[in-house]
Amino acid sequence: MYRFHLGLADLAAVSFACSPLQEAVLSLRMWTHPDSYPAQQAWFRRLRPAFEQLESHRLLRSLIAGNRYVADFLTPRPVGPAPGFRSELGVLRATDPAILRVELERAFLPHDGRLPPLLAERLTEPARLLEEICLALEEYWESCLAPHWWPRARSVLEADIVHRARTLAQHGVGVLLAELDQRLRWADGVLTIDRSSGRRRDVDILVDRRGLVFTPSCFIRSANTFISDQHPPAIAYPARGQGTMAGALDRPSTSRALEQLLGAPKARLLSLLHEPVSTTELALRLGITPGAVSQHLAVLLATRLVTRARHGRSVLYLRSPLGDELAG
């Protein structure tokens, strides 16, 4: 088990972040363990031809251990709530090459018993290996993820964070942490992650005013943290709402009375806003332009049927209590 000890100041500094580098690295699990992430399968079937054309696709696959672990240095804790991919890649590039062997062995040896040959043979020059990995991730991001997949995924992750902020404001940190994942337990100032299946010893981590950051992900099945307890406190957890990425969505159902009152487009929008959603995501789900969505949202905002919240550079919309009553 991992036990995070939080004082009052630590609780006040708990934060959430959306990490594109984390998602890029963890998405490599789709090429080694695709059955573990059914909501993403349709997307990655479409991405496979582009991925297999990358010169570095074998190196990228080799970063995932047989039990889906990745070395900690590949997913540095995000700085700020919505860092860009390139800024996070800069943090990865600044990694001390001397730690690569230790962290790769920590990820691979307990389960696989050895390092993948592609990594083992390159570790004679760790600085060069680090740069190869960074270049491979950059090419993978630009060619496969950024054009189409990331805009949808970012919308899901940001909507999750806005939902968590709402839960924290309305119900407090205890309910927030309990809702994140069933592996998490909160009692007497200690947040515990149950990882008894793969860990021989318990680990106690003093947050000690360093800040505890939570990052939602599309590629983990339960709450997790760094393999090594030497890294700054951070916990990744499964993002909610991933089902919206699984394929084409049926047109949202609305009552005829609501459509007569608001008109069909606004009624459908209101039905989708039971959780935070961006304009881009709404347009994709409804098959209309973002401009048309914005016009309808402006009316719903003016009539106080929806609210909005900003996360990074994105604005997400959510039904207000009045909108909930009307849509219910």
Tab-separated table of C-alpha atoms in Angstrom:
chain	number	residue	atom	x	y	z
A	1	MET	CA	0.000	0.000	0.000
A	2	TYR	CA	0.934	3.614	-0.510
A	3	ARG	CA	-0.061	5.926	2.325
A	4	PHE	CA	-0.019	9.671	1.654
A	5	HIS	CA	0.009	11.692	4.882
A	6	LEU	CA	-1.665	15.093	4.409
A	7	GLY	CA	-1.885	17.971	6.848
A	8	LEU	CA	-4.421	20.789	6.645
A	9	ALA	CA	-2.123	22.842	4.401
A	10	ASP	CA	-1.677	19.831	2.104
A	11	LEU	CA	-5.420	19.343	1.782
A	12	ALA	CA	-5.826	22.979	0.802
A	13	ALA	CA	-3.166	22.547	-1.911
A	14	VAL	CA	-4.585	19.384	-3.536
A	15	SER	CA	-4.920	20.064	-7.265
A	16	PHE	CA	-5.874	18.439	-10.568
A	17	ALA	CA	-4.015	18.589	-13.876
A	18	CYS	CA	-4.444	17.358	-17.429
A	19	SER	CA	-1.167	15.935	-18.797
A	20	PRO	CA	-0.802	15.357	-22.557
A	21	LEU	CA	2.622	13.720	-22.084
A	22	GLN	CA	1.212	11.278	-19.543
A	23	GLU	CA	-1.555	10.343	-21.975
A	24	ALA	CA	0.888	9.965	-24.877
A	25	VAL	CA	3.122	7.630	-22.866
A	26	LEU	CA	0.303	5.627	-21.315
A	27	SER	CA	-1.468	5.355	-24.692
A	28	LEU	CA	1.404	3.099	-25.791
A	29	ARG	CA	-0.385	0.460	-23.712
A	30	MET	CA	-2.945	0.322	-26.535
A	31	TRP	CA	-0.295	-1.297	-28.769
A	32	THR	CA	0.613	-3.939	-26.165
A	33	HIS	CA	-2.576	-4.466	-24.102
A	34	PRO	CA	-5.486	-3.178	-26.251
A	35	ASP	CA	-8.150	-5.309	-24.555
A	36	SER	CA	-7.584	-3.411	-21.294
A	37	TYR	CA	-9.041	-0.173	-22.699
A	38	PRO	CA	-12.228	-0.921	-24.674
A	39	ALA	CA	-13.366	2.719	-24.867
A	40	GLN	CA	-10.258	3.573	-26.895
A	41	GLN	CA	-10.147	0.573	-29.223
A	42	ALA	CA	-12.031	2.129	-32.147
A	43	TRP	CA	-9.769	5.187	-32.132
A	44	PHE	CA	-6.571	3.182	-32.038
A	45	ARG	CA	-7.652	0.835	-34.808
A	46	ARG	CA	-7.819	3.933	-36.982
A	47	LEU	CA	-4.427	5.105	-35.725
A	48	ARG	CA	-2.637	1.780	-36.264
A	49	PRO	CA	-1.503	2.374	-39.897
A	50	ALA	CA	0.063	5.727	-38.976
A	51	PHE	CA	1.664	4.251	-35.855
A	52	GLU	CA	3.203	1.314	-37.694
A	53	GLN	CA	4.704	3.671	-40.267
A	54	LEU	CA	6.738	5.395	-37.558
A	55	GLU	CA	10.402	4.405	-37.642
A	56	SER	CA	10.379	4.335	-33.863
A	57	HIS	CA	7.250	2.225	-33.281
A	58	ARG	CA	9.278	-0.733	-31.933
A	59	LEU	CA	11.135	1.509	-29.506
A	60	LEU	CA	7.859	3.023	-28.338
A	61	ARG	CA	6.295	-0.405	-27.778
A	62	SER	CA	9.346	-1.484	-25.798
A	63	LEU	CA	8.630	1.185	-23.148
A	64	ILE	CA	5.679	-0.832	-21.807
A	65	ALA	CA	6.391	-3.720	-19.438
A	66	GLY	CA	4.441	-6.962	-19.522
A	67	ASN	CA	2.310	-5.814	-16.578
A	68	ARG	CA	1.697	-2.415	-18.293
A	69	TYR	CA	4.151	-0.548	-16.034
A	70	VAL	CA	6.172	2.344	-17.425
A	71	ALA	CA	9.321	3.884	-15.974
A	72	ASP	CA	8.532	6.859	-13.755
A	73	PHE	CA	10.760	9.333	-15.600
A	74	LEU	CA	8.514	9.071	-18.665
A	75	THR	CA	5.557	10.696	-16.882
A	76	PRO	CA	6.897	13.650	-14.869
A	77	ARG	CA	4.403	15.401	-12.627
A	78	PRO	CA	2.710	18.167	-14.659
A	79	VAL	CA	3.544	21.753	-13.817
A	80	GLY	CA	0.270	23.698	-13.742
A	81	PRO	CA	-3.270	22.552	-14.505
A	82	ALA	CA	-2.992	22.364	-18.305
A	83	PRO	CA	0.612	22.151	-19.560
A	84	GLY	CA	1.306	21.849	-23.276
A	85	PHE	CA	2.836	18.705	-24.740
A	86	ARG	CA	6.024	20.477	-25.812
A	87	SER	CA	6.604	22.046	-22.403
A	88	GLU	CA	6.200	18.635	-20.757
A	89	LEU	CA	8.515	17.082	-23.318
A	90	GLY	CA	11.072	19.719	-22.310
A	91	VAL	CA	10.820	18.484	-18.715
A	92	LEU	CA	11.394	14.916	-19.919
A	93	ARG	CA	14.405	16.017	-21.976
A	94	ALA	CA	15.918	17.618	-18.870
A	95	THR	CA	15.892	14.260	-17.031
A	96	ASP	CA	19.260	13.192	-15.651
A	97	PRO	CA	20.301	10.329	-17.990
A	98	ALA	CA	22.001	8.624	-15.039
A	99	ILE	CA	18.609	7.565	-13.616
A	100	LEU	CA	17.386	5.785	-16.738
A	101	ARG	CA	18.822	2.366	-15.935
A	102	VAL	CA	17.551	2.388	-12.337
A	103	GLU	CA	14.040	3.453	-13.317
A	104	LEU	CA	13.777	1.125	-16.302
A	105	GLU	CA	14.934	-1.823	-14.212
A	106	ARG	CA	12.455	-0.892	-11.479
A	107	ALA	CA	9.654	-0.981	-14.063
A	108	PHE	CA	10.656	-4.146	-15.945
A	109	LEU	CA	12.605	-6.536	-13.746
A	110	PRO	CA	9.985	-7.447	-11.082
A	111	HIS	CA	7.541	-8.757	-13.714
A	112	ASP	CA	9.498	-9.392	-16.914
A	113	GLY	CA	12.829	-10.410	-15.381
A	114	ARG	CA	14.828	-8.461	-17.964
A	115	LEU	CA	14.892	-5.263	-19.955
A	116	PRO	CA	13.623	-5.317	-23.547
A	117	PRO	CA	16.635	-5.817	-25.850
A	118	LEU	CA	15.942	-2.524	-27.659
A	119	LEU	CA	16.363	-0.646	-24.386
A	120	ALA	CA	19.145	-2.769	-22.905
A	121	GLU	CA	21.440	-2.320	-25.884
A	122	ARG	CA	20.911	1.452	-25.916
A	123	LEU	CA	21.566	1.952	-22.199
A	124	THR	CA	25.304	2.020	-22.853
A	125	GLU	CA	24.578	5.628	-23.960
A	126	PRO	CA	21.709	6.767	-21.713
A	127	ALA	CA	21.761	10.402	-22.868
A	128	ARG	CA	21.351	9.263	-26.464
A	129	LEU	CA	18.583	6.836	-25.464
A	130	LEU	CA	16.736	9.629	-23.651
A	131	GLU	CA	16.880	11.827	-26.752
A	132	GLU	CA	15.709	8.940	-28.976
A	133	ILE	CA	12.743	8.407	-26.683
A	134	CYS	CA	11.861	12.113	-26.721
A	135	LEU	CA	12.082	12.293	-30.520
A	136	ALA	CA	9.971	9.144	-30.840
A	137	LEU	CA	7.285	10.501	-28.510
A	138	GLU	CA	7.257	13.824	-30.359
A	139	GLU	CA	6.785	12.105	-33.723
A	140	TYR	CA	4.102	9.832	-32.279
A	141	TRP	CA	2.258	12.817	-30.837
A	142	GLU	CA	2.362	14.876	-34.022
A	143	SER	CA	1.565	12.023	-36.415
A	144	CYS	CA	-0.948	9.963	-34.461
A	145	LEU	CA	-2.455	11.621	-31.395
A	146	ALA	CA	-2.585	15.389	-31.820
A	147	PRO	CA	-4.578	15.651	-35.079
A	148	HIS	CA	-7.802	13.919	-34.015
A	149	TRP	CA	-7.565	11.793	-30.871
A	150	TRP	CA	-6.227	14.375	-28.428
A	151	PRO	CA	-8.977	16.994	-28.928
A	152	ARG	CA	-11.591	14.382	-27.984
A	153	ALA	CA	-9.533	12.982	-25.118
A	154	ARG	CA	-8.710	16.440	-23.756
A	155	SER	CA	-12.407	17.262	-23.653
A	156	VAL	CA	-13.075	14.111	-21.591
A	157	LEU	CA	-10.191	14.807	-19.202
A	158	GLU	CA	-11.098	18.459	-18.703
A	159	ALA	CA	-14.749	17.569	-18.129
A	160	ASP	CA	-13.638	15.096	-15.488
A	161	ILE	CA	-11.606	17.773	-13.684
A	162	VAL	CA	-14.476	20.263	-13.710
A	163	HIS	CA	-16.748	17.555	-12.280
A	164	ARG	CA	-14.217	16.859	-9.515
A	165	ALA	CA	-13.992	20.561	-8.674
A	166	ARG	CA	-17.766	20.695	-8.385
A	167	THR	CA	-17.778	17.630	-6.109
A	168	LEU	CA	-15.091	19.175	-3.905
A	169	ALA	CA	-17.009	22.445	-3.594
A	170	GLN	CA	-20.349	20.779	-2.842
A	171	HIS	CA	-19.361	17.755	-0.740
A	172	GLY	CA	-15.797	18.175	0.502
A	173	VAL	CA	-12.524	16.318	0.109
A	174	GLY	CA	-13.721	13.059	1.702
A	175	VAL	CA	-16.449	12.501	-0.907
A	176	LEU	CA	-14.129	13.681	-3.694
A	177	LEU	CA	-11.442	11.145	-2.857
A	178	ALA	CA	-13.938	8.331	-2.332
A	179	GLU	CA	-15.405	8.929	-5.792
A	180	LEU	CA	-12.082	8.918	-7.640
A	181	ASP	CA	-11.482	5.194	-7.359
A	182	GLN	CA	-12.357	2.235	-5.151
A	183	ARG	CA	-8.653	1.651	-4.428
A	184	LEU	CA	-8.472	4.983	-2.593
A	185	ARG	CA	-9.353	5.212	1.087
A	186	TRP	CA	-9.344	8.392	3.165
A	187	ALA	CA	-9.234	8.395	6.981
A	188	ASP	CA	-7.583	10.483	9.695
A	189	GLY	CA	-5.469	12.562	7.341
A	190	VAL	CA	-4.120	9.557	5.414
A	191	LEU	CA	-4.942	8.758	1.787
A	192	THR	CA	-4.239	5.093	1.026
A	193	ILE	CA	-3.856	3.432	-2.361
A	194	ASP	CA	-4.327	-0.325	-2.103
A	195	ARG	CA	-1.692	-1.906	-4.359
A	196	SER	CA	-1.238	-5.092	-2.364
A	197	SER	CA	-1.252	-7.266	-5.488
A	198	GLY	CA	2.067	-5.997	-6.763
A	199	ARG	CA	3.927	-4.597	-3.791
A	200	ARG	CA	5.755	-6.422	-0.990
A	201	ARG	CA	6.131	-3.465	1.345
A	202	ASP	CA	3.978	-0.572	2.416
A	203	VAL	CA	5.192	2.924	1.581
A	204	ASP	CA	4.510	6.019	3.680
A	205	ILE	CA	4.800	9.361	1.883
A	206	LEU	CA	4.727	12.687	3.688
A	207	VAL	CA	3.202	15.213	1.301
A	208	ASP	CA	4.823	17.893	3.478
A	209	ARG	CA	3.618	20.972	1.554
A	210	ARG	CA	4.918	19.661	-1.792
A	211	GLY	CA	1.374	19.514	-3.213
A	212	LEU	CA	-0.538	16.400	-4.219
A	213	VAL	CA	-1.573	16.413	-7.884
A	214	PHE	CA	-4.288	14.172	-9.366
A	215	THR	CA	-4.296	13.459	-13.110
A	216	PRO	CA	-7.203	11.744	-14.901
A	217	SER	CA	-6.220	9.256	-17.592
A	218	CYS	CA	-7.809	7.249	-20.383
A	219	PHE	CA	-5.246	4.450	-19.985
A	220	ILE	CA	-5.337	3.280	-16.408
A	221	ARG	CA	-7.901	0.978	-14.860
A	222	SER	CA	-7.471	1.981	-11.221
A	223	ALA	CA	-5.790	4.687	-9.180
A	224	ASN	CA	-2.007	4.499	-9.235
A	225	THR	CA	1.097	6.437	-8.339
A	226	PHE	CA	4.803	6.372	-9.112
A	227	ILE	CA	6.612	3.069	-8.672
A	228	SER	CA	9.291	4.934	-6.717
A	229	ASP	CA	8.280	6.963	-3.666
A	230	GLN	CA	11.112	9.442	-4.357
A	231	HIS	CA	9.055	11.443	-6.877
A	232	PRO	CA	6.814	14.416	-5.977
A	233	PRO	CA	3.375	13.205	-4.826
A	234	ALA	CA	1.021	12.501	-7.739
A	235	ILE	CA	-1.846	10.080	-8.342
A	236	ALA	CA	-3.358	9.115	-11.690
A	237	TYR	CA	-6.901	7.781	-11.787
A	238	PRO	CA	-9.380	6.580	-14.462
A	239	ALA	CA	-11.193	9.470	-16.122
A	240	ARG	CA	-14.966	9.349	-16.137
A	241	GLY	CA	-16.946	9.791	-19.367
A	242	GLN	CA	-14.657	7.764	-21.624
A	243	GLY	CA	-17.662	5.991	-23.098
A	244	THR	CA	-18.344	9.101	-25.171
A	245	MET	CA	-15.193	8.276	-27.172
A	246	ALA	CA	-16.134	4.686	-27.957
A	247	GLY	CA	-17.791	5.488	-31.277
A	248	ALA	CA	-20.662	7.331	-32.877
A	249	LEU	CA	-23.224	8.382	-30.329
A	250	ASP	CA	-26.935	8.125	-30.759
A	251	ARG	CA	-28.823	11.400	-30.907
A	252	PRO	CA	-29.708	12.360	-27.335
A	253	SER	CA	-33.305	11.691	-26.416
A	254	THR	CA	-35.418	14.632	-25.300
A	255	SER	CA	-39.053	15.054	-24.391
A	256	ARG	CA	-41.352	16.555	-26.994
A	257	ALA	CA	-42.460	19.176	-24.452
A	258	LEU	CA	-38.835	20.305	-23.950
A	259	GLU	CA	-38.272	20.498	-27.715
A	260	GLN	CA	-41.449	22.563	-28.119
A	261	LEU	CA	-40.280	24.931	-25.390
A	262	LEU	CA	-36.640	25.372	-26.438
A	263	GLY	CA	-36.472	24.033	-29.968
A	264	ALA	CA	-34.847	20.697	-30.833
A	265	PRO	CA	-31.175	21.869	-31.003
A	266	LYS	CA	-31.231	23.589	-27.607
A	267	ALA	CA	-33.168	20.726	-26.029
A	268	ARG	CA	-30.563	18.222	-27.262
A	269	LEU	CA	-27.752	20.416	-25.997
A	270	LEU	CA	-29.356	20.662	-22.589
A	271	SER	CA	-29.756	16.877	-22.428
A	272	LEU	CA	-26.002	16.430	-23.016
A	273	LEU	CA	-24.955	18.894	-20.334
A	274	HIS	CA	-25.522	16.649	-17.319
A	275	GLU	CA	-21.709	16.690	-17.103
A	276	PRO	CA	-19.189	19.359	-18.194
A	277	VAL	CA	-18.601	19.394	-21.958
A	278	SER	CA	-16.690	21.696	-24.296
A	279	THR	CA	-18.134	23.414	-27.362
A	280	THR	CA	-15.955	21.261	-29.634
A	281	GLU	CA	-17.137	18.043	-28.016
A	282	LEU	CA	-20.794	19.125	-28.231
A	283	ALA	CA	-20.375	19.869	-31.929
A	284	LEU	CA	-18.842	16.424	-32.537
A	285	ARG	CA	-21.600	14.641	-30.632
A	286	LEU	CA	-24.416	16.512	-32.382
A	287	GLY	CA	-22.851	16.665	-35.838
A	288	ILE	CA	-23.146	20.451	-36.148
A	289	THR	CA	-20.607	23.262	-36.309
A	290	PRO	CA	-18.980	24.753	-33.188
A	291	GLY	CA	-20.384	28.119	-34.254
A	292	ALA	CA	-23.931	26.796	-34.162
A	293	VAL	CA	-23.306	25.246	-30.743
A	294	SER	CA	-21.977	28.572	-29.447
A	295	GLN	CA	-25.102	30.406	-30.610
A	296	HIS	CA	-27.397	27.959	-28.824
A	297	LEU	CA	-25.244	27.994	-25.684
A	298	ALA	CA	-25.386	31.787	-25.576
A	299	VAL	CA	-29.183	31.584	-25.331
A	300	LEU	CA	-29.053	28.870	-22.675
A	301	LEU	CA	-26.555	30.953	-20.682
A	302	ALA	CA	-28.702	34.082	-20.958
A	303	THR	CA	-31.701	32.165	-19.619
A	304	ARG	CA	-29.602	30.679	-16.776
A	305	LEU	CA	-30.167	27.097	-17.896
A	306	VAL	CA	-26.435	26.376	-18.121
A	307	THR	CA	-23.266	27.505	-16.372
A	308	ARG	CA	-19.688	27.486	-17.579
A	309	ALA	CA	-16.245	26.947	-16.092
A	310	ARG	CA	-12.765	27.392	-17.482
A	311	HIS	CA	-10.001	24.805	-17.340
A	312	GLY	CA	-6.764	25.985	-18.908
A	313	ARG	CA	-7.672	27.365	-22.317
A	314	SER	CA	-10.941	25.453	-22.554
A	315	VAL	CA	-14.412	26.502	-21.470
A	316	LEU	CA	-16.770	23.733	-20.370
A	317	TYR	CA	-20.547	23.999	-20.041
A	318	LEU	CA	-22.837	22.311	-17.535
A	319	ARG	CA	-26.539	22.432	-16.740
A	320	SER	CA	-27.479	24.754	-13.912
A	321	PRO	CA	-29.868	23.581	-11.158
A	322	LEU	CA	-32.639	25.271	-13.132
A	323	GLY	CA	-31.547	23.417	-16.274
A	324	ASP	CA	-31.537	20.139	-14.333
A	325	GLU	CA	-35.136	20.727	-13.258
A	326	LEU	CA	-36.196	21.550	-16.802
A	327	ALA	CA	-34.381	18.604	-18.409
A	328	GLY	CA	-35.444	16.153	-15.702
